[in-house]
PDB file of C-alpha atoms and ligand atoms in Angstrom:
ATOM      1  CA  MET A   1      31.724  84.793   2.717  1.00 49.00           C
ATOM      2  CA  ALA A   2      29.141  82.225   2.323  1.00 55.00           C
ATOM      3  CA  GLN A   3      25.942  83.483   2.632  1.00 62.00           C
ATOM      4  CA  ASN A   4      22.814  82.793   4.721  1.00 69.00           C
ATOM      5  CA  LYS A   5      20.825  80.465   2.787  1.00 67.00           C
ATOM      6  CA  VAL A   6      17.798  81.750   5.440  1.00 67.00           C
ATOM      7  CA  GLN A   7      18.401  85.297   5.288  1.00 69.00           C
ATOM      8  CA  TYR A   8      19.146  85.461   1.291  1.00 70.00           C
ATOM      9  CA  GLN A   9      16.477  83.725   0.198  1.00 74.00           C
ATOM     10  CA  ARG A  10      13.570  85.466  -2.015  1.00 78.00           C
ATOM     11  CA  GLY A  11      10.362  86.565  -0.273  1.00 82.00           C
ATOM     12  CA  LEU A  12       7.441  88.341  -1.616  1.00 87.00           C
ATOM     13  CA  SER A  13       8.781  91.493  -3.333  1.00 90.00           C
ATOM     14  CA  MET A  14       6.181  94.636  -2.576  1.00 92.00           C
ATOM     15  CA  SER A  15       5.558  94.820  -6.433  1.00 94.00           C
ATOM     16  CA  GLU A  16       4.720  91.427  -6.535  1.00 94.00           C
ATOM     17  CA  PHE A  17       2.443  92.040  -2.932  1.00 95.00           C
ATOM     18  CA  PHE A  18       0.205  94.359  -5.190  1.00 96.00           C
ATOM     19  CA  ASP A  19       0.077  92.446  -8.039  1.00 96.00           C
ATOM     20  CA  ARG A  20      -1.240  89.681  -6.454  1.00 96.00           C
ATOM     21  CA  TYR A  21      -3.145  91.620  -3.259  1.00 96.00           C
ATOM     22  CA  GLY A  22      -3.351  95.265  -4.328  1.00 96.00           C
ATOM     23  CA  LEU A  23      -7.357  94.818  -5.138  1.00 95.00           C
ATOM     24  CA  SER A  24     -10.037  94.264  -3.156  1.00 94.00           C
ATOM     25  CA  GLN A  25     -11.571  91.656  -5.199  1.00 94.00           C
ATOM     26  CA  GLN A  26      -8.551  89.178  -5.450  1.00 97.00           C
ATOM     27  CA  CYS A  27      -8.037  89.275  -1.627  1.00 97.00           C
ATOM     28  CA  GLU A  28     -11.984  88.819  -1.671  1.00 97.00           C
ATOM     29  CA  ALA A  29     -11.327  85.775  -3.324  1.00 97.00           C
ATOM     30  CA  LEU A  30      -8.804  84.693  -1.305  1.00 97.00           C
ATOM     31  CA  VAL A  31     -10.651  84.714   1.904  1.00 97.00           C
ATOM     32  CA  ARG A  32     -13.664  83.414   0.248  1.00 96.00           C
ATOM     33  CA  ALA A  33     -12.090  80.016  -0.874  1.00 96.00           C
ATOM     34  CA  TRP A  34     -10.385  80.164   2.926  1.00 96.00           C
ATOM     35  CA  ARG A  35     -13.534  80.261   4.737  1.00 95.00           C
ATOM     36  CA  TRP A  36     -15.841  78.281   2.374  1.00 95.00           C
ATOM     37  CA  PRO A  37     -14.176  76.193   0.558  1.00 94.00           C
ATOM     38  CA  LYS A  38     -17.225  73.940  -0.637  1.00 95.00           C
ATOM     39  CA  GLY A  39     -19.090  77.566  -1.115  1.00 95.00           C
ATOM     40  CA  PHE A  40     -20.940  79.633   1.267  1.00 96.00           C
ATOM     41  CA  ALA A  41     -22.441  78.032   3.962  1.00 95.00           C
ATOM     42  CA  CYS A  42     -25.051  80.248   6.122  1.00 95.00           C
ATOM     43  CA  PRO A  43     -23.419  80.938   9.512  1.00 93.00           C
ATOM     44  CA  ARG A  44     -26.776  80.790  11.406  1.00 95.00           C
ATOM     45  CA  CYS A  45     -28.315  77.285   8.717  1.00 97.00           C
ATOM     46  CA  GLN A  46     -25.645  76.168   7.105  1.00 95.00           C
ATOM     47  CA  GLY A  47     -28.123  76.712   3.874  1.00 96.00           C
ATOM     48  CA  GLY A  48     -25.397  76.915   0.437  1.00 96.00           C
ATOM     49  CA  TRP A  49     -28.322  78.973  -1.331  1.00 97.00           C
ATOM     50  CA  HIS A  50     -27.524  82.576  -1.528  1.00 97.00           C
ATOM     51  CA  SER A  51     -27.403  85.961  -3.250  1.00 97.00           C
ATOM     52  CA  GLU A  52     -24.541  88.413  -3.018  1.00 97.00           C
ATOM     53  CA  PHE A  53     -24.184  91.986  -2.658  1.00 96.00           C
ATOM     54  CA  ARG A  54     -22.085  94.908  -2.029  1.00 94.00           C
ATOM     55  CA  ARG A  55     -22.650  98.125   0.372  1.00 91.00           C
ATOM     56  CA  GLN A  56     -19.887 100.400   0.398  1.00 87.00           C
ATOM     57  CA  ASP A  57     -17.847  98.866  -1.590  1.00 85.00           C
ATOM     58  CA  ARG A  58     -17.995  95.330   0.629  1.00 90.00           C
ATOM     59  CA  LEU A  59     -19.187  91.896  -0.354  1.00 94.00           C
ATOM     60  CA  TYR A  60     -22.473  91.063   1.564  1.00 96.00           C
ATOM     61  CA  PHE A  61     -24.266  87.336   1.581  1.00 97.00           C
ATOM     62  CA  GLN A  62     -27.858  87.053   2.321  1.00 97.00           C
ATOM     63  CA  CYS A  63     -29.288  83.537   2.644  1.00 97.00           C
ATOM     64  CA  SER A  64     -32.155  81.856   0.425  1.00 97.00           C
ATOM     65  CA  ALA A  65     -33.640  79.825   3.286  1.00 97.00           C
ATOM     66  CA  CYS A  66     -32.801  82.552   6.636  1.00 97.00           C
ATOM     67  CA  ARG A  67     -32.884  85.985   5.256  1.00 97.00           C
ATOM     68  CA  TYR A  68     -29.483  86.135   7.330  1.00 97.00           C
ATOM     69  CA  GLN A  69     -26.900  88.815   6.131  1.00 96.00           C
ATOM     70  CA  CYS A  70     -23.507  88.622   6.855  1.00 95.00           C
ATOM     71  CA  SER A  71     -20.093  89.905   4.964  1.00 95.00           C
ATOM     72  CA  LEU A  72     -17.343  88.334   3.587  1.00 96.00           C
ATOM     73  CA  VAL A  73     -15.152  88.656   6.729  1.00 94.00           C
ATOM     74  CA  CYS A  74     -18.048  88.481   9.574  1.00 92.00           C
ATOM     75  CA  GLY A  75     -16.506  85.731  11.856  1.00 90.00           C
ATOM     76  CA  THR A  76     -13.386  86.369  10.792  1.00 93.00           C
ATOM     77  CA  VAL A  77     -10.326  87.947  12.134  1.00 94.00           C
ATOM     78  CA  PHE A  78     -11.140  90.630  10.140  1.00 94.00           C
ATOM     79  CA  GLU A  79     -14.166  91.847  10.976  1.00 90.00           C
ATOM     80  CA  SER A  80     -15.167  94.726  13.368  1.00 78.00           C
ATOM     81  CA  SER A  81     -12.770  96.887  11.295  1.00 81.00           C
ATOM     82  CA  LYS A  82     -13.171  99.537   8.763  1.00 85.00           C
ATOM     83  CA  LEU A  83     -10.322  98.498   7.208  1.00 92.00           C
ATOM     84  CA  SER A  84     -10.443  97.243   3.692  1.00 93.00           C
ATOM     85  CA  LEU A  85      -8.640  93.657   3.061  1.00 95.00           C
ATOM     86  CA  PRO A  86      -5.770  94.950   0.942  1.00 96.00           C
ATOM     87  CA  LYS A  87      -4.957  96.804   4.055  1.00 96.00           C
ATOM     88  CA  TRP A  88      -5.036  94.240   6.132  1.00 97.00           C
ATOM     89  CA  PHE A  89      -3.002  91.820   3.546  1.00 97.00           C
ATOM     90  CA  LEU A  90      -0.253  94.695   3.893  1.00 97.00           C
ATOM     91  CA  ALA A  91       0.105  94.570   7.493  1.00 97.00           C
ATOM     92  CA  MET A  92       0.088  90.919   7.166  1.00 97.00           C
ATOM     93  CA  HIS A  93       3.283  91.668   4.512  1.00 96.00           C
ATOM     94  CA  LEU A  94       5.031  93.907   6.601  1.00 95.00           C
ATOM     95  CA  MET A  95       4.779  91.970   9.455  1.00 95.00           C
ATOM     96  CA  THR A  96       6.122  88.808   7.828  1.00 94.00           C
ATOM     97  CA  GLN A  97       8.611  90.234   5.880  1.00 89.00           C
ATOM     98  CA  ALA A  98      10.491  92.042   8.014  1.00 83.00           C
ATOM     99  CA  LYS A  99      13.747  90.861   9.510  1.00 77.00           C
ATOM    100  CA  ASN A 100      13.218  92.892  12.297  1.00 78.00           C
ATOM    101  CA  ASN A 101       9.761  93.493  14.612  1.00 83.00           C
ATOM    102  CA  VAL A 102       7.124  95.939  12.870  1.00 90.00           C
ATOM    103  CA  SER A 103       6.064  98.725  15.232  1.00 90.00           C
ATOM    104  CA  ALA A 104       2.800  99.903  15.289  1.00 91.00           C
ATOM    105  CA  LEU A 105       3.972 103.261  14.361  1.00 90.00           C
ATOM    106  CA  GLU A 106       5.614 101.968  11.404  1.00 92.00           C
ATOM    107  CA  LEU A 107       2.267 100.207  10.530  1.00 94.00           C
ATOM    108  CA  LYS A 108       0.780 103.448  11.130  1.00 95.00           C
ATOM    109  CA  ARG A 109       2.764 105.262   8.697  1.00 96.00           C
ATOM    110  CA  HIS A 110       2.261 102.493   5.741  1.00 95.00           C
ATOM    111  CA  LEU A 111      -0.651 101.910   5.864  1.00 96.00           C
ATOM    112  CA  GLY A 112      -2.278 105.178   6.246  1.00 96.00           C
ATOM    113  CA  VAL A 113      -4.325 104.504   9.406  1.00 95.00           C
ATOM    114  CA  SER A 114      -4.496 105.596  12.667  1.00 95.00           C
ATOM    115  CA  TYR A 115      -2.002 104.716  15.742  1.00 93.00           C
ATOM    116  CA  PRO A 116      -4.485 103.384  17.428  1.00 93.00           C
ATOM    117  CA  THR A 117      -6.476 101.353  14.737  1.00 94.00           C
ATOM    118  CA  ALA A 118      -2.434  99.966  13.352  1.00 94.00           C
ATOM    119  CA  TRP A 119      -1.730  98.881  17.111  1.00 92.00           C
ATOM    120  CA  LEU A 120      -4.950  96.947  17.373  1.00 93.00           C
ATOM    121  CA  LEU A 121      -4.659  95.732  13.806  1.00 94.00           C
ATOM    122  CA  LYS A 122      -0.571  94.158  14.589  1.00 94.00           C
ATOM    123  CA  HIS A 123      -1.948  92.848  17.778  1.00 94.00           C
ATOM    124  CA  LYS A 124      -4.948  90.865  16.460  1.00 94.00           C
ATOM    125  CA  LEU A 125      -2.776  89.331  14.043  1.00 96.00           C
ATOM    126  CA  MET A 126       0.111  88.466  16.460  1.00 95.00           C
ATOM    127  CA  GLN A 127      -2.762  86.846  18.596  1.00 94.00           C
ATOM    128  CA  VAL A 128      -3.607  84.359  15.366  1.00 95.00           C
ATOM    129  CA  MET A 129       0.046  83.904  15.653  1.00 96.00           C
ATOM    130  CA  VAL A 130       0.089  83.392  18.661  1.00 95.00           C
ATOM    131  CA  ASP A 131      -2.965  80.713  18.428  1.00 94.00           C
ATOM    132  CA  ARG A 132      -1.241  78.593  15.906  1.00 95.00           C
ATOM    133  CA  GLU A 133       1.841  78.220  17.848  1.00 96.00           C
ATOM    134  CA  GLN A 134       0.192  77.194  21.006  1.00 92.00           C
ATOM    135  CA  TRP A 135       0.380  73.439  20.901  1.00 93.00           C
ATOM    136  CA  ARG A 136       3.971  73.703  19.329  1.00 96.00           C
ATOM    137  CA  GLN A 137       6.284  70.671  20.258  1.00 97.00           C
ATOM    138  CA  LEU A 138       9.989  70.416  20.300  1.00 97.00           C
ATOM    139  CA  THR A 139      11.870  66.590  19.858  1.00 96.00           C
ATOM    140  CA  GLY A 140      15.066  65.532  19.854  1.00 95.00           C
ATOM    141  CA  ARG A 141      18.296  67.633  20.656  1.00 95.00           C
ATOM    142  CA  VAL A 142      16.816  70.519  22.413  1.00 95.00           C
ATOM    143  CA  GLU A 143      18.756  73.262  23.617  1.00 95.00           C
ATOM    144  CA  ILE A 144      17.291  75.703  26.577  1.00 93.00           C
ATOM    145  CA  ASP A 145      17.888  78.814  28.444  1.00 92.00           C
ATOM    146  CA  ASP A 146      16.410  81.128  31.030  1.00 91.00           C
ATOM    147  CA  ALA A 147      16.375  84.621  29.991  1.00 90.00           C
ATOM    148  CA  TYR A 148      14.486  87.875  30.456  1.00 89.00           C
ATOM    149  CA  LEU A 149      12.956  89.933  28.267  1.00 86.00           C
ATOM    150  CA  GLY A 150      13.375  94.338  28.662  1.00 77.00           C
ATOM    151  CA  GLY A 151      15.134  96.603  31.223  1.00 60.00           C
ATOM    152  CA  GLU A 152      18.301  95.820  30.503  1.00 50.00           C
ATOM    153  CA  VAL A 153      21.295  97.637  31.519  1.00 43.00           C
ATOM    154  CA  HIS A 154      24.270  98.167  29.218  1.00 42.00           C
ATOM    155  CA  GLY A 155      23.597  94.617  27.092  1.00 44.00           C
ATOM    156  CA  GLY A 156      24.294  91.551  28.495  1.00 45.00           C
ATOM    157  CA  LYS A 157      21.987  89.418  29.890  1.00 48.00           C
ATOM    158  CA  ALA A 158      20.023  90.327  33.460  1.00 48.00           C
ATOM    159  CA  GLY A 159      20.921  88.847  36.311  1.00 50.00           C
ATOM    160  CA  ARG A 160      18.483  86.170  37.452  1.00 52.00           C
ATOM    161  CA  GLY A 161      15.760  87.078  39.453  1.00 49.00           C
ATOM    162  CA  SER A 162      16.287  90.712  38.598  1.00 49.00           C
ATOM    163  CA  PRO A 163      13.303  93.089  39.635  1.00 49.00           C
ATOM    164  CA  ASN A 164      11.054  94.611  36.563  1.00 57.00           C
ATOM    165  CA  LYS A 165      11.979  91.961  33.665  1.00 80.00           C
ATOM    166  CA  ILE A 166      10.020  89.790  31.938  1.00 88.00           C
ATOM    167  CA  PRO A 167      11.036  86.078  32.237  1.00 92.00           C
ATOM    168  CA  PHE A 168      10.955  83.638  29.317  1.00 93.00           C
ATOM    169  CA  VAL A 169      12.336  80.061  28.609  1.00 94.00           C
ATOM    170  CA  ALA A 170      13.745  79.719  24.988  1.00 95.00           C
ATOM    171  CA  ALA A 171      14.291  76.091  24.273  1.00 96.00           C
ATOM    172  CA  VAL A 172      15.635  74.927  20.394  1.00 97.00           C
ATOM    173  CA  GLN A 173      15.336  72.375  18.778  1.00 97.00           C
ATOM    174  CA  THR A 174      18.303  71.453  16.575  1.00 96.00           C
ATOM    175  CA  THR A 175      19.636  68.590  14.269  1.00 94.00           C
ATOM    176  CA  GLU A 176      22.554  66.517  15.929  1.00 91.00           C
ATOM    177  CA  SER A 177      24.985  68.879  14.765  1.00 91.00           C
ATOM    178  CA  GLY A 178      23.468  71.962  16.488  1.00 91.00           C
ATOM    179  CA  GLN A 179      21.725  73.343  13.253  1.00 93.00           C
ATOM    180  CA  PRO A 180      18.338  75.229  14.904  1.00 95.00           C
ATOM    181  CA  VAL A 181      15.272  73.529  13.522  1.00 96.00           C
ATOM    182  CA  LEU A 182      12.639  74.964  15.462  1.00 97.00           C
ATOM    183  CA  MET A 183      11.885  77.030  18.348  1.00 97.00           C
ATOM    184  CA  CYS A 184       9.339  77.748  21.077  1.00 97.00           C
ATOM    185  CA  LEU A 185       9.405  80.536  23.156  1.00 96.00           C
ATOM    186  CA  SER A 186       7.258  80.465  26.704  1.00 95.00           C
ATOM    187  CA  GLN A 187       6.794  83.170  29.069  1.00 93.00           C
ATOM    188  CA  ARG A 188       6.798  81.832  32.556  1.00 92.00           C
ATOM    189  CA  PRO A 189       8.886  81.988  35.929  1.00 90.00           C
ATOM    190  CA  PHE A 190      11.909  79.939  36.599  1.00 90.00           C
ATOM    191  CA  THR A 191      10.254  77.481  38.975  1.00 90.00           C
ATOM    192  CA  LYS A 192      10.499  73.728  39.174  1.00 89.00           C
ATOM    193  CA  GLU A 193       6.736  73.373  38.815  1.00 91.00           C
ATOM    194  CA  SER A 194       6.701  76.067  35.990  1.00 93.00           C
ATOM    195  CA  ILE A 195       9.337  74.255  34.086  1.00 91.00           C
ATOM    196  CA  ARG A 196       7.660  70.823  34.486  1.00 91.00           C
ATOM    197  CA  ALA A 197       4.918  72.248  32.924  1.00 92.00           C
ATOM    198  CA  PHE A 198       6.517  73.319  29.890  1.00 93.00           C
ATOM    199  CA  ALA A 199       8.295  70.265  29.348  1.00 92.00           C
ATOM    200  CA  GLU A 200       5.254  68.231  29.339  1.00 92.00           C
ATOM    201  CA  GLN A 201       3.667  70.435  27.122  1.00 93.00           C
ATOM    202  CA  SER A 202       6.168  71.135  25.120  1.00 95.00           C
ATOM    203  CA  LEU A 203       8.604  68.670  24.451  1.00 94.00           C
ATOM    204  CA  VAL A 204       8.001  65.343  23.463  1.00 94.00           C
ATOM    205  CA  ALA A 205      10.230  62.262  23.877  1.00 90.00           C
ATOM    206  CA  PRO A 206      12.624  61.049  23.087  1.00 92.00           C
ATOM    207  CA  ALA A 207      14.012  64.377  23.782  1.00 92.00           C
ATOM    208  CA  THR A 208      17.020  65.358  24.953  1.00 92.00           C
ATOM    209  CA  LEU A 209      17.187  69.074  27.341  1.00 91.00           C
ATOM    210  CA  VAL A 210      20.158  70.205  26.892  1.00 92.00           C
ATOM    211  CA  SER A 211      20.841  73.076  29.612  1.00 88.00           C
ATOM    212  CA  ASP A 212      23.318  75.577  31.381  1.00 84.00           C
ATOM    213  CA  GLY A 213      22.719  73.375  34.521  1.00 75.00           C
ATOM    214  CA  LEU A 214      19.664  75.590  36.392  1.00 76.00           C
ATOM    215  CA  GLY A 215      18.395  74.011  38.901  1.00 77.00           C
ATOM    216  CA  CYS A 216      14.816  74.101  38.110  1.00 80.00           C
ATOM    217  CA  PHE A 217      15.715  72.450  34.080  1.00 82.00           C
ATOM    218  CA  LYS A 218      16.806  69.311  36.296  1.00 82.00           C
ATOM    219  CA  VAL A 219      12.730  68.208  37.176  1.00 82.00           C
ATOM    220  CA  VAL A 220      12.516  67.696  33.365  1.00 82.00           C
ATOM    221  CA  ARG A 221      14.272  64.197  33.912  1.00 79.00           C
ATOM    222  CA  GLY A 222      10.644  63.214  35.821  1.00 72.00           C
ATOM    223  CA  THR A 223       8.839  63.716  32.891  1.00 78.00           C
ATOM    224  CA  GLY A 224      10.937  61.413  30.567  1.00 81.00           C
ATOM    225  CA  ILE A 225      13.173  63.382  28.812  1.00 87.00           C
ATOM    226  CA  LEU A 226      17.064  62.960  28.850  1.00 89.00           C
ATOM    227  CA  HIS A 227      18.813  65.953  30.696  1.00 88.00           C
ATOM    228  CA  GLU A 228      22.248  67.096  29.618  1.00 88.00           C
ATOM    229  CA  PRO A 229      23.630  69.902  31.140  1.00 85.00           C
ATOM    230  CA  HIS A 230      26.758  71.760  30.973  1.00 84.00           C
ATOM    231  CA  VAL A 231      27.841  73.852  33.798  1.00 76.00           C
ATOM    232  CA  THR A 232      28.813  76.884  32.150  1.00 72.00           C
ATOM    233  CA  GLY A 233      29.922  79.619  34.800  1.00 66.00           C
ATOM    234  CA  GLY A 234      27.302  82.271  32.900  1.00 64.00           C
ATOM    235  CA  GLY A 235      28.360  85.211  31.139  1.00 65.00           C
ATOM    236  CA  ALA A 236      30.218  86.080  28.507  1.00 65.00           C
ATOM    237  CA  ALA A 237      31.444  82.449  28.679  1.00 63.00           C
ATOM    238  CA  SER A 238      27.740  80.650  28.278  1.00 65.00           C
ATOM    239  CA  ALA A 239      27.239  82.559  25.268  1.00 65.00           C
ATOM    240  CA  LYS A 240      29.904  81.207  23.386  1.00 69.00           C
ATOM    241  CA  HIS A 241      29.459  77.634  24.582  1.00 76.00           C
ATOM    242  CA  PRO A 242      29.411  75.527  21.993  1.00 79.00           C
ATOM    243  CA  SER A 243      26.646  73.574  23.270  1.00 82.00           C
ATOM    244  CA  PHE A 244      24.499  76.452  23.052  1.00 85.00           C
ATOM    245  CA  VAL A 245      25.109  78.003  20.392  1.00 89.00           C
ATOM    246  CA  ALA A 246      21.718  77.573  18.161  1.00 92.00           C
ATOM    247  CA  VAL A 247      19.620  79.265  21.530  1.00 93.00           C
ATOM    248  CA  ASN A 248      22.035  81.856  21.975  1.00 91.00           C
ATOM    249  CA  THR A 249      21.550  83.078  18.445  1.00 91.00           C
ATOM    250  CA  ALA A 250      18.148  82.912  18.747  1.00 92.00           C
ATOM    251  CA  LEU A 251      18.055  85.367  22.442  1.00 92.00           C
ATOM    252  CA  GLY A 252      20.548  87.520  20.376  1.00 90.00           C
ATOM    253  CA  ASN A 253      17.507  87.715  17.873  1.00 89.00           C
ATOM    254  CA  ILE A 254      15.077  88.044  20.061  1.00 89.00           C
ATOM    255  CA  LYS A 255      16.601  90.800  21.676  1.00 86.00           C
ATOM    256  CA  THR A 256      17.204  92.733  18.378  1.00 86.00           C
ATOM    257  CA  SER A 257      14.167  92.157  17.011  1.00 85.00           C
ATOM    258  CA  LEU A 258      12.885  93.501  19.738  1.00 84.00           C
ATOM    259  CA  ALA A 259      14.161  95.920  21.570  1.00 79.00           C
ATOM    260  CA  GLY A 260      12.473  99.082  19.638  1.00 73.00           C
ATOM    261  CA  THR A 261       9.811  97.949  21.392  1.00 74.00           C
ATOM    262  CA  TYR A 262      10.775  96.955  24.944  1.00 70.00           C
ATOM    263  CA  HIS A 263       9.742 100.540  25.932  1.00 70.00           C
ATOM    264  CA  ALA A 264       6.632 100.978  24.228  1.00 70.00           C
ATOM    265  CA  PHE A 265       3.299 101.370  26.438  1.00 67.00           C
ATOM    266  CA  GLY A 266       2.339  98.012  27.593  1.00 72.00           C
ATOM    267  CA  PHE A 267       5.189  95.966  26.274  1.00 76.00           C
ATOM    268  CA  ALA A 268       5.182  94.115  29.417  1.00 80.00           C
ATOM    269  CA  LYS A 269       1.459  93.315  29.232  1.00 84.00           C
ATOM    270  CA  TYR A 270       2.115  92.208  26.012  1.00 89.00           C
ATOM    271  CA  ALA A 271       5.393  90.354  26.164  1.00 89.00           C
ATOM    272  CA  HIS A 272       3.620  86.702  25.668  1.00 91.00           C
ATOM    273  CA  ARG A 273       2.359  87.856  22.328  1.00 93.00           C
ATOM    274  CA  TYR A 274       5.627  89.539  21.098  1.00 92.00           C
ATOM    275  CA  LEU A 275       7.103  86.341  22.115  1.00 94.00           C
ATOM    276  CA  GLY A 276       4.690  84.433  20.067  1.00 94.00           C
ATOM    277  CA  GLN A 277       5.135  86.162  16.840  1.00 94.00           C
ATOM    278  CA  VAL A 278       9.098  85.941  17.140  1.00 94.00           C
ATOM    279  CA  GLN A 279       8.204  82.203  17.617  1.00 96.00           C
ATOM    280  CA  TYR A 280       5.803  81.797  14.324  1.00 95.00           C
ATOM    281  CA  LEU A 281       7.997  83.772  11.875  1.00 94.00           C
ATOM    282  CA  PHE A 282      11.232  81.291  13.424  1.00 94.00           C
ATOM    283  CA  ASN A 283       9.451  78.042  12.343  1.00 95.00           C
ATOM    284  CA  ARG A 284       7.958  79.396   8.707  1.00 94.00           C
ATOM    285  CA  ARG A 285      11.656  81.020   8.090  1.00 90.00           C
ATOM    286  CA  PHE A 286      12.628  78.370   5.405  1.00 88.00           C
ATOM    287  CA  ASP A 287       9.587  79.566   3.589  1.00 87.00           C
ATOM    288  CA  LEU A 288       9.318  83.667   3.028  1.00 86.00           C
ATOM    289  CA  ARG A 289       7.024  83.252   0.053  1.00 87.00           C
ATOM    290  CA  ALA A 290       4.408  81.057   1.776  1.00 91.00           C
ATOM    291  CA  ILE A 291       4.145  82.896   5.443  1.00 94.00           C
ATOM    292  CA  LEU A 292       1.616  85.610   4.097  1.00 94.00           C
ATOM    293  CA  VAL A 293      -0.631  83.276   2.379  1.00 95.00           C
ATOM    294  CA  ARG A 294      -0.572  81.129   5.631  1.00 95.00           C
ATOM    295  CA  LEU A 295      -1.037  83.796   8.123  1.00 96.00           C
ATOM    296  CA  ALA A 296      -3.870  85.107   5.792  1.00 96.00           C
ATOM    297  CA  ARG A 297      -5.677  82.042   5.809  1.00 96.00           C
ATOM    298  CA  ALA A 298      -5.104  81.509   9.819  1.00 95.00           C
ATOM    299  CA  ALA A 299      -6.689  84.886  10.230  1.00 95.00           C
ATOM    300  CA  SER A 300      -9.790  83.993   7.544  1.00 94.00           C
ATOM    301  CA  GLN A 301     -10.239  80.952  10.269  1.00 91.00           C
ATOM    302  CA  ALA A 302      -9.778  82.528  13.284  1.00 86.00           C
ATOM    303  CA  VAL A 303     -12.772  83.809  15.151  1.00 81.00           C
ATOM    304  CA  PRO A 304     -12.906  87.266  15.824  1.00 80.00           C
ATOM    305  CA  CYS A 305     -10.840  89.429  18.424  1.00 78.00           C
ATOM    306  CA  PRO A 306     -12.143  92.251  19.801  1.00 77.00           C
ATOM    307  CA  LEU A 307     -10.323  95.044  21.519  1.00 80.00           C
ATOM    308  CA  ARG A 308     -11.733  93.997  25.183  1.00 80.00           C
ATOM    309  CA  ALA A 309      -9.831  90.175  24.377  1.00 82.00           C
ATOM    310  CA  VAL A 310      -6.983  92.064  22.612  1.00 81.00           C
ATOM    311  CA  ARG A 311      -6.894  94.108  26.073  1.00 82.00           C
ATOM    312  CA  ALA A 312      -6.825  90.948  27.972  1.00 79.00           C
ATOM    313  CA  ALA A 313      -3.536  90.356  28.987  1.00 61.00           C
ATOM    314  CA  GLU A 314      -3.572  86.284  29.487  1.00 54.00           C
ATOM    315  CA  SER A 315      -6.538  86.042  27.106  1.00 49.00           C
ATOM    316  CA  SER A 316      -6.488  84.067  24.085  1.00 49.00           C
ATOM    317  CA  CYS A 317      -8.950  84.863  21.008  1.00 51.00           C
TER     318      CYS A 317
HETATM  319 ZN1  LIG B 401     -29.375  80.549   6.572  1.00 91.93          ZN
END
């Protein structure tokens, strides 16, 4: 049987992870280089002269000009956390190397922290992923489908308009031969206004949207995007239609990946974040060995995401 190149690529092994990121000093050197590539700059006065000291094994800086003190992680996603940087890095490693979604409960066990700590850390990192993907745009041949998360009854796609489902649009950019390239997931209702807004933000001409003919997808014609409807009749026939292999495969993987978290407390409220994580990982799936560094750098350069912002459903930190 032919091996799937993406699935069988060499990721970052656990032993390699601990060799590179197991010590605080190793993680600190990286965060420092990402935060201040030209050397320390005081957050208050931008001065470069400074002294350094440690308190409770954490690295601090004091500006020589204005005496301002800050830790290495102040002003980053790692701020306001008692977790050491190696634990943050381990969480990022687990969240980026696993094929399926890593639950907060699993993170709790692997990191040896409380459940609330693991939950908060996971959501902060998912928000970093959401922010990195918020301007993702697709072009060329794009397969699109409407789908729901959560509350399914005995498999199969839940009916459109069913209550208690979280509607989202899945769009997959493919090569001309149908190989998936990039994905865009967006939690939104299937109305014309909503789909038009999605098309204007996420599709770039020249693009051809391949859909199953659902009425609301017709509105993309007004945005300069070509529309190629295939009326499939829905159900199993729709899932096997050759024009939708990429998007249907992606939807199947999303369901598998998130199946264990559908019923988690607050899942509906935070579904956009789970979708953002799936999208982030999918769009970086060709280079598993580099994905941890990319996420860690983004987290080092992102602004803090306090608990109240994490709990605000629609917020962007
Ligand atoms: Zn200063």
